[in-house]
Amino acid sequence: MLLSKSCVYGLRASLYLAARDENGYVPIREMSDKLEISFHFLTKILQQLTGEGMLESYKGPNGGVRLTRSGEDISLMEVVMAIDGDYMLTECALGLPGCGVMKPCPIHEKWAETRDGIRDMLESTTLTELTKKGKDFDLRITAEGGFRDLM
Amino acid sequence: MLLSKSCVYGLRASLYLAARDENGYVPIREMSDKLEISFHFLTKILQQLTGEGMLESYKGPNGGVRLTRSGEDISLMEVVMAIDGDYMLTECALGLPGCGVMKPCPIHEKWAETRDGIRDMLESTTLTELTKKGKDFDLRITAEGGFRDLM
DNA sequence: AAGTTATAAGACTCTTAAGTCTTAAAATAG
DNA sequence: CTATTTTAAGACTTAAGAGTCTTATAACTT
């Protein structure tokens, strides 16, 4: 799998937060219910995003988490890097250590081009762009439900 | 990781076979030694490729495995499909079941384009193309050694 | 025929990702 | 102050991929 499950859940949660444009704190319990993700597991993932500064959290009643910046300014890449790190964009396709321009494997060059395609997509796509599309066309954010059910 | 370890080992072994252009059978033990892959593990992987008809095997002394066709006619895609299957080219980026044009997630479209890039690369690259490059520039096929050491 | 070299198959172990559960600590509402 | 709602942290369990080991079987060499 290209992205780990943690990362995928992190992306869905980030989209959920961006979609709720009232910018109050959103309880993790609410998100785990709506997105059908284990509460404790989601909590762990969101803690990573909080640690990276993408989210901020607040304890107590009416607490929860929220984006620190506008969803317009947050790319998918930011979420992926916070959770999965950059292995996807640096790792050799043949698994050879230290593969790079200095000591390439035969697939290195072609793989690097392909990877750039992935990188560009992740970097150029923002949360808001996707939530807008999601709301306009009622696309899916959970196994069954679309954006409109959710809000 | 985009490709499983099994798949990566399968690719390296396939390249090894394509690089040994004398078309006799190559003992798995020789490959596992040269490529620094566990013999038993590599055996399993090659059995999958044999099962898919990409390799043929021969038992007894002077036995081993060999490509059933010329390396020019075998794409990386063929190896990847035989070992990892098509999940990479069909799976939803948000992990939603049955994501597709009918019931897309908000990333579906962009992700499909990116995936096409991967697909094209894997389909258009042949084993021979890579072994030729590997031999010409003595590129790496193992952690330390290049193609020239190997043959 | 006997011994050797090889693949075939599957049980088994190890490691890591995925997921759960428990306890602690913060902050607010009443 | 106290009860409640929430995040925080980390131990723990489960599941899956990665890797090892053992036994069986095929086929060649002498």
Coordinates of C-alpha atoms (C1' of nucleotides) in Angstrom, one line a residue:
Chain A
M1 CA 0.0 0.0 0.0
L2 CA 1.3 3.4 -0.9
L3 CA 0.0 5.1 2.2
S4 CA -0.2 3.4 5.6
K5 CA -3.6 3.1 7.1
S6 CA -2.7 5.6 9.7
C7 CA -1.9 8.1 7.0
V8 CA -5.2 7.4 5.2
Y9 CA -7.1 7.9 8.4
G10 CA -5.1 11.1 9.0
L11 CA -6.1 12.4 5.6
R12 CA -9.8 11.6 6.1
A13 CA -9.8 13.3 9.5
S14 CA -8.0 16.4 8.0
L15 CA -10.6 16.6 5.3
Y16 CA -13.3 16.4 7.9
L17 CA -11.8 19.2 9.9
A18 CA -11.4 21.3 6.8
A19 CA -14.9 20.7 5.8
R20 CA -16.3 22.0 9.0
D21 CA -15.4 25.5 8.3
E22 CA -16.8 26.9 11.6
N23 CA -13.4 27.0 13.2
G24 CA -14.2 25.8 16.7
Y25 CA -12.6 22.7 18.2
V26 CA -14.0 19.4 17.0
P27 CA -14.1 16.5 19.5
I28 CA -12.2 13.5 18.4
R29 CA -15.1 11.3 19.5
E30 CA -17.3 13.0 17.0
M31 CA -14.8 12.4 14.2
S32 CA -14.2 8.8 15.1
D33 CA -18.0 8.2 15.1
K34 CA -18.6 10.0 11.8
L35 CA -15.6 8.6 10.0
E36 CA -16.0 5.1 11.4
I37 CA -12.4 5.0 12.8
S38 CA -11.5 3.5 16.2
F39 CA -11.5 6.4 18.6
H40 CA -8.2 5.5 20.3
F41 CA -6.5 4.8 17.1
L42 CA -7.6 8.1 15.6
T43 CA -6.5 9.9 18.7
K44 CA -3.0 8.6 18.3
I45 CA -2.9 9.7 14.7
L46 CA -4.2 13.2 15.5
Q47 CA -1.6 13.5 18.2
Q48 CA 1.1 13.1 15.5
L49 CA -0.5 15.9 13.5
T50 CA -0.8 18.0 16.6
G51 CA 2.9 17.4 17.4
E52 CA 3.8 18.5 13.9
G53 CA 1.9 21.7 14.4
M54 CA -0.8 21.1 11.8
L55 CA -3.5 20.8 14.4
E56 CA -4.0 22.3 17.8
S57 CA -5.9 20.7 20.6
Y58 CA -7.9 21.9 23.6
K59 CA -8.9 19.9 26.6
G60 CA -12.1 19.9 28.6
P61 CA -15.7 20.3 27.6
N62 CA -16.1 21.9 24.2
G63 CA -12.5 20.8 23.5
G64 CA -11.2 18.9 20.6
V65 CA -8.8 19.6 17.7
R66 CA -8.8 22.1 14.9
L67 CA -6.5 23.0 12.0
T68 CA -4.0 25.7 12.9
R69 CA -4.2 27.2 9.5
S70 CA -6.8 27.5 6.8
G71 CA -7.4 24.3 4.8
E72 CA -6.4 26.3 1.7
D73 CA -2.9 26.4 3.0
I74 CA -2.5 22.8 3.9
S75 CA -1.4 20.3 1.2
L76 CA -1.9 16.6 1.3
M77 CA 1.8 16.3 1.4
E78 CA 1.9 17.9 4.8
V79 CA -0.3 15.3 6.2
V80 CA 1.5 12.4 4.5
M81 CA 4.9 13.7 5.7
A82 CA 3.7 14.1 9.3
I83 CA 2.4 10.6 9.5
D84 CA 4.4 8.4 7.0
G85 CA 7.4 10.5 6.6
D86 CA 9.3 10.9 3.4
Y87 CA 10.2 7.3 2.8
M88 CA 7.8 7.1 -0.2
L89 CA 9.6 9.9 -1.9
T90 CA 13.2 8.8 -1.2
E91 CA 13.1 5.0 -1.1
C92 CA 14.7 3.0 -3.9
A93 CA 12.3 0.9 -6.0
L94 CA 14.7 -2.1 -5.6
G95 CA 15.1 -1.5 -1.9
L96 CA 18.9 -0.8 -2.2
P97 CA 20.3 1.4 0.5
G98 CA 21.7 4.7 -0.5
C99 CA 20.3 4.6 -4.0
G100 CA 20.7 8.0 -5.6
V101 CA 22.3 9.8 -8.4
M102 CA 25.7 8.8 -7.1
K103 CA 25.0 5.1 -6.8
P104 CA 21.9 4.5 -8.8
C105 CA 20.1 1.2 -9.4
P106 CA 18.8 0.6 -13.0
I107 CA 15.3 1.7 -12.2
H108 CA 16.4 4.8 -10.3
E109 CA 15.9 7.4 -13.0
K110 CA 12.5 6.2 -14.2
W111 CA 11.3 5.7 -10.7
A112 CA 12.4 9.2 -9.7
E113 CA 10.3 10.6 -12.5
T114 CA 7.3 8.6 -11.4
R115 CA 7.8 9.7 -7.9
D116 CA 7.9 13.3 -8.9
G117 CA 4.4 12.8 -10.3
I118 CA 3.2 11.6 -6.9
R119 CA 5.0 14.4 -5.1
D120 CA 3.6 17.1 -7.4
M121 CA 0.1 15.8 -6.9
L122 CA 0.4 15.7 -3.1
E123 CA 2.0 19.1 -2.9
S124 CA -0.4 20.9 -5.3
T125 CA -3.6 19.5 -3.7
T126 CA -5.0 21.3 -0.7
L127 CA -7.5 20.2 1.8
T128 CA -10.0 22.9 0.8
E129 CA -9.8 22.0 -2.8
L130 CA -10.9 18.5 -2.0
T131 CA -13.6 19.4 0.5
K132 CA -15.0 21.9 -1.9
K133 CA -15.2 19.2 -4.5
G134 CA -16.6 16.8 -1.9
K135 CA -19.4 19.1 -0.9
D136 CA -20.3 20.2 -4.5
F137 CA -20.7 16.7 -5.7
D138 CA -21.4 15.0 -2.4
L139 CA -18.5 12.7 -2.8
R140 CA -17.6 10.0 -0.3
I141 CA -15.5 10.5 2.8
T142 CA -16.6 7.3 4.5
A143 CA -17.4 3.8 3.3
E144 CA -21.1 4.7 2.7
G145 CA -21.6 8.4 3.4
G146 CA -20.9 11.5 1.4
F147 CA -19.8 14.9 2.6
R148 CA -23.3 16.2 2.9
D149 CA -24.5 13.5 5.3
L150 CA -21.6 14.4 7.5
M151 CA -21.9 18.0 8.3
Chain B
M1 CA 6.1 0.9 0.8
L2 CA 4.7 0.9 -2.8
L3 CA 6.0 -2.5 -3.6
S4 CA 6.2 -5.3 -1.1
K5 CA 9.6 -6.8 -0.3
S6 CA 8.6 -10.0 -2.1
C7 CA 7.9 -7.9 -5.2
V8 CA 11.2 -6.1 -5.0
Y9 CA 13.1 -9.4 -4.6
G10 CA 11.2 -10.8 -7.5
L11 CA 12.2 -7.8 -9.7
R12 CA 15.8 -8.1 -8.8
A13 CA 15.8 -11.9 -9.5
S14 CA 14.0 -11.3 -12.8
L15 CA 16.7 -8.7 -13.7
Y16 CA 19.4 -11.2 -12.8
L17 CA 17.9 -13.8 -15.0
A18 CA 17.5 -11.4 -17.9
A19 CA 21.1 -10.3 -17.5
R20 CA 22.4 -13.8 -17.8
D21 CA 21.5 -14.0 -21.4
E22 CA 22.9 -17.6 -21.9
N23 CA 19.4 -19.1 -21.6
G24 CA 20.1 -22.2 -19.5
Y25 CA 18.5 -22.8 -16.2
V26 CA 19.9 -20.8 -13.3
P27 CA 20.0 -22.4 -9.8
I28 CA 18.1 -20.5 -7.2
R29 CA 20.9 -21.1 -4.8
E30 CA 23.2 -19.1 -7.1
M31 CA 20.7 -16.3 -7.3
S32 CA 20.1 -16.2 -3.6
D33 CA 23.9 -16.0 -3.0
K34 CA 24.6 -13.3 -5.5
L35 CA 21.5 -11.2 -4.7
E36 CA 21.9 -11.7 -1.0
I37 CA 18.3 -12.9 -0.5
S38 CA 17.3 -15.8 1.8
F39 CA 17.3 -18.9 -0.4
H40 CA 14.0 -20.2 0.9
F41 CA 12.3 -16.9 0.7
L42 CA 13.5 -16.4 -2.8
T43 CA 12.3 -19.9 -3.7
K44 CA 8.8 -19.0 -2.6
I45 CA 8.8 -15.8 -4.7
L46 CA 10.1 -17.5 -7.8
Q47 CA 7.4 -20.2 -7.4
Q48 CA 4.8 -17.5 -7.8
L49 CA 6.5 -16.3 -11.0
T50 CA 6.7 -19.9 -12.2
G51 CA 3.0 -20.3 -11.4
E52 CA 2.2 -17.3 -13.5
G53 CA 4.1 -18.7 -16.4
M54 CA 6.8 -16.0 -16.4
L55 CA 9.5 -18.5 -15.4
E56 CA 9.9 -22.2 -16.0
S57 CA 11.8 -24.5 -13.7
Y58 CA 13.8 -27.7 -14.1
K59 CA 14.7 -30.1 -11.3
G60 CA 17.8 -32.1 -10.8
P61 CA 21.5 -31.3 -11.4
N62 CA 21.9 -28.4 -13.8
G63 CA 18.3 -27.4 -13.0
G64 CA 17.0 -24.1 -11.9
V65 CA 14.7 -21.5 -13.4
R66 CA 14.7 -19.4 -16.5
L67 CA 12.6 -16.8 -18.2
T68 CA 10.0 -18.4 -20.5
R69 CA 10.3 -15.4 -22.9
S70 CA 12.9 -12.9 -23.9
G71 CA 13.6 -10.2 -21.3
E72 CA 12.7 -7.7 -24.1
D73 CA 9.1 -8.9 -23.9
I74 CA 8.7 -8.9 -20.2
S75 CA 7.7 -5.6 -18.5
L76 CA 8.1 -4.7 -14.9
M77 CA 4.4 -4.7 -14.7
E78 CA 4.2 -8.4 -15.3
V79 CA 6.4 -9.1 -12.3
V80 CA 4.6 -6.7 -10.1
M81 CA 1.2 -8.1 -11.0
A82 CA 2.3 -11.7 -10.5
I83 CA 3.6 -10.9 -7.0
D84 CA 1.7 -8.0 -5.6
G85 CA -1.4 -8.1 -7.8
D86 CA -3.2 -5.1 -9.0
Y87 CA -4.1 -3.5 -5.7
M88 CA -1.7 -0.7 -6.3
L89 CA -3.5 0.3 -9.5
T90 CA -7.0 -0.1 -8.3
E91 CA -7.0 0.8 -4.6
C92 CA -8.6 4.0 -3.4
A93 CA -6.2 6.6 -1.9
L94 CA -8.6 7.0 1.0
G95 CA -9.1 3.3 1.5
L96 CA -12.8 3.4 0.6
P97 CA -14.2 0.2 -0.7
G98 CA -15.5 0.3 -4.3
C99 CA -14.1 3.7 -5.0
G100 CA -14.4 4.4 -8.8
V101 CA -16.0 6.7 -11.3
M102 CA -19.5 5.7 -10.1
K103 CA -18.8 6.4 -6.4
P104 CA -15.6 8.4 -6.2
C105 CA -13.9 9.9 -3.2
P106 CA -12.6 13.5 -3.5
I107 CA -9.1 12.3 -4.3
H108 CA -10.2 9.7 -6.8
E109 CA -9.6 11.7 -10.0
K110 CA -6.2 13.1 -9.1
W111 CA -5.0 9.8 -7.7
A112 CA -6.1 8.0 -10.9
E113 CA -3.9 10.3 -12.9
T114 CA -0.9 9.8 -10.7
R115 CA -1.5 6.0 -10.8
D116 CA -1.6 6.1 -14.6
G117 CA 1.9 7.5 -14.4
I118 CA 3.1 4.6 -12.3
R119 CA 1.3 2.1 -14.6
D120 CA 2.8 3.6 -17.7
M121 CA 6.3 3.4 -16.2
L122 CA 5.9 -0.2 -15.2
E123 CA 4.3 -1.2 -18.5
S124 CA 6.7 0.5 -20.7
T125 CA 9.9 -0.6 -19.0
T126 CA 11.3 -4.0 -20.0
L127 CA 13.7 -6.2 -18.1
T128 CA 16.2 -6.0 -21.0
E129 CA 16.1 -2.3 -21.1
L130 CA 17.2 -2.2 -17.4
T131 CA 19.8 -4.9 -17.7
K132 CA 21.3 -3.2 -20.7
K133 CA 21.5 0.0 -18.8
G134 CA 22.8 -1.8 -15.7
K135 CA 25.6 -3.5 -17.7
D136 CA 26.6 -0.4 -19.7
F137 CA 27.0 1.8 -16.6
D138 CA 27.7 -1.0 -14.0
L139 CA 24.7 0.0 -12.0
R140 CA 23.7 -1.7 -8.7
I141 CA 21.6 -4.8 -8.4
T142 CA 22.6 -5.6 -4.9
A143 CA 23.5 -3.5 -1.8
E144 CA 27.1 -3.2 -2.8
G145 CA 27.7 -4.9 -6.1
G146 CA 27.0 -3.8 -9.7
F147 CA 25.9 -5.8 -12.7
R148 CA 29.5 -6.5 -13.8
D149 CA 30.5 -8.1 -10.6
L150 CA 27.6 -10.4 -10.8
M151 CA 28.0 -12.2 -14.1
Chain C
dA1 C1' 20.3 -48.5 -8.4
dA2 C1' 22.3 -44.9 -5.4
dG3 C1' 23.6 -40.5 -4.3
dT4 C1' 23.2 -35.8 -5.4
dT5 C1' 21.2 -31.5 -6.8
dA6 C1' 17.4 -29.2 -7.4
dT7 C1' 12.4 -27.4 -6.9
dA8 C1' 7.8 -27.8 -4.2
dA9 C1' 5.0 -27.1 -0.3
dG10 C1' 3.8 -26.0 4.0
dA11 C1' 4.6 -25.4 8.9
dC12 C1' 6.8 -22.4 11.9
dT13 C1' 8.9 -18.1 13.9
dC14 C1' 10.0 -13.2 13.9
dT15 C1' 9.0 -8.4 13.2
dT16 C1' 6.2 -4.6 12.5
dA17 C1' 2.0 -2.3 11.5
dA18 C1' -2.7 -1.9 13.2
dG19 C1' -5.7 -1.6 16.7
dT20 C1' -7.4 -1.7 21.8
dC21 C1' -7.4 -0.6 26.5
dT22 C1' -6.2 1.7 30.8
dT23 C1' -4.7 5.4 33.4
dA24 C1' -3.4 10.2 33.8
dA25 C1' -3.9 15.0 33.4
dA26 C1' -6.0 19.3 31.8
dA27 C1' -9.8 22.4 31.6
dT28 C1' -14.5 23.8 32.0
dA29 C1' -19.3 24.0 33.8
dG30 C1' -22.1 24.0 37.5
Chain D
dC1 C1' -14.7 22.3 44.8
dT2 C1' -16.4 18.5 42.2
dA3 C1' -18.0 16.1 38.4
dT4 C1' -17.5 15.8 33.6
dT5 C1' -15.5 16.0 29.2
dT6 C1' -11.8 16.0 26.8
dT7 C1' -6.8 15.1 25.1
dA8 C1' -2.2 12.6 26.3
dA9 C1' 0.6 8.7 26.9
dG10 C1' 1.9 4.3 26.9
dA11 C1' 1.1 -0.6 27.8
dC12 C1' -0.9 -4.3 25.6
dT13 C1' -3.0 -7.4 21.9
dT14 C1' -4.0 -8.8 17.3
dA15 C1' -3.1 -9.4 12.4
dA16 C1' -0.2 -9.5 8.5
dG17 C1' 3.9 -9.5 6.1
dA18 C1' 8.6 -11.1 6.1
dG19 C1' 11.7 -14.7 6.7
dT20 C1' 13.2 -19.5 8.3
dC21 C1' 13.2 -24.4 8.5
dT22 C1' 11.8 -29.1 7.5
dT23 C1' 10.2 -32.6 4.6
dA24 C1' 8.9 -34.4 0.2
dT25 C1' 9.6 -35.1 -4.6
dA26 C1' 11.6 -34.9 -9.1
dA27 C1' 15.4 -35.8 -12.2
dC28 C1' 20.1 -36.1 -13.5
dT29 C1' 24.9 -38.3 -13.0
dT30 C1' 27.7 -41.9 -12.2

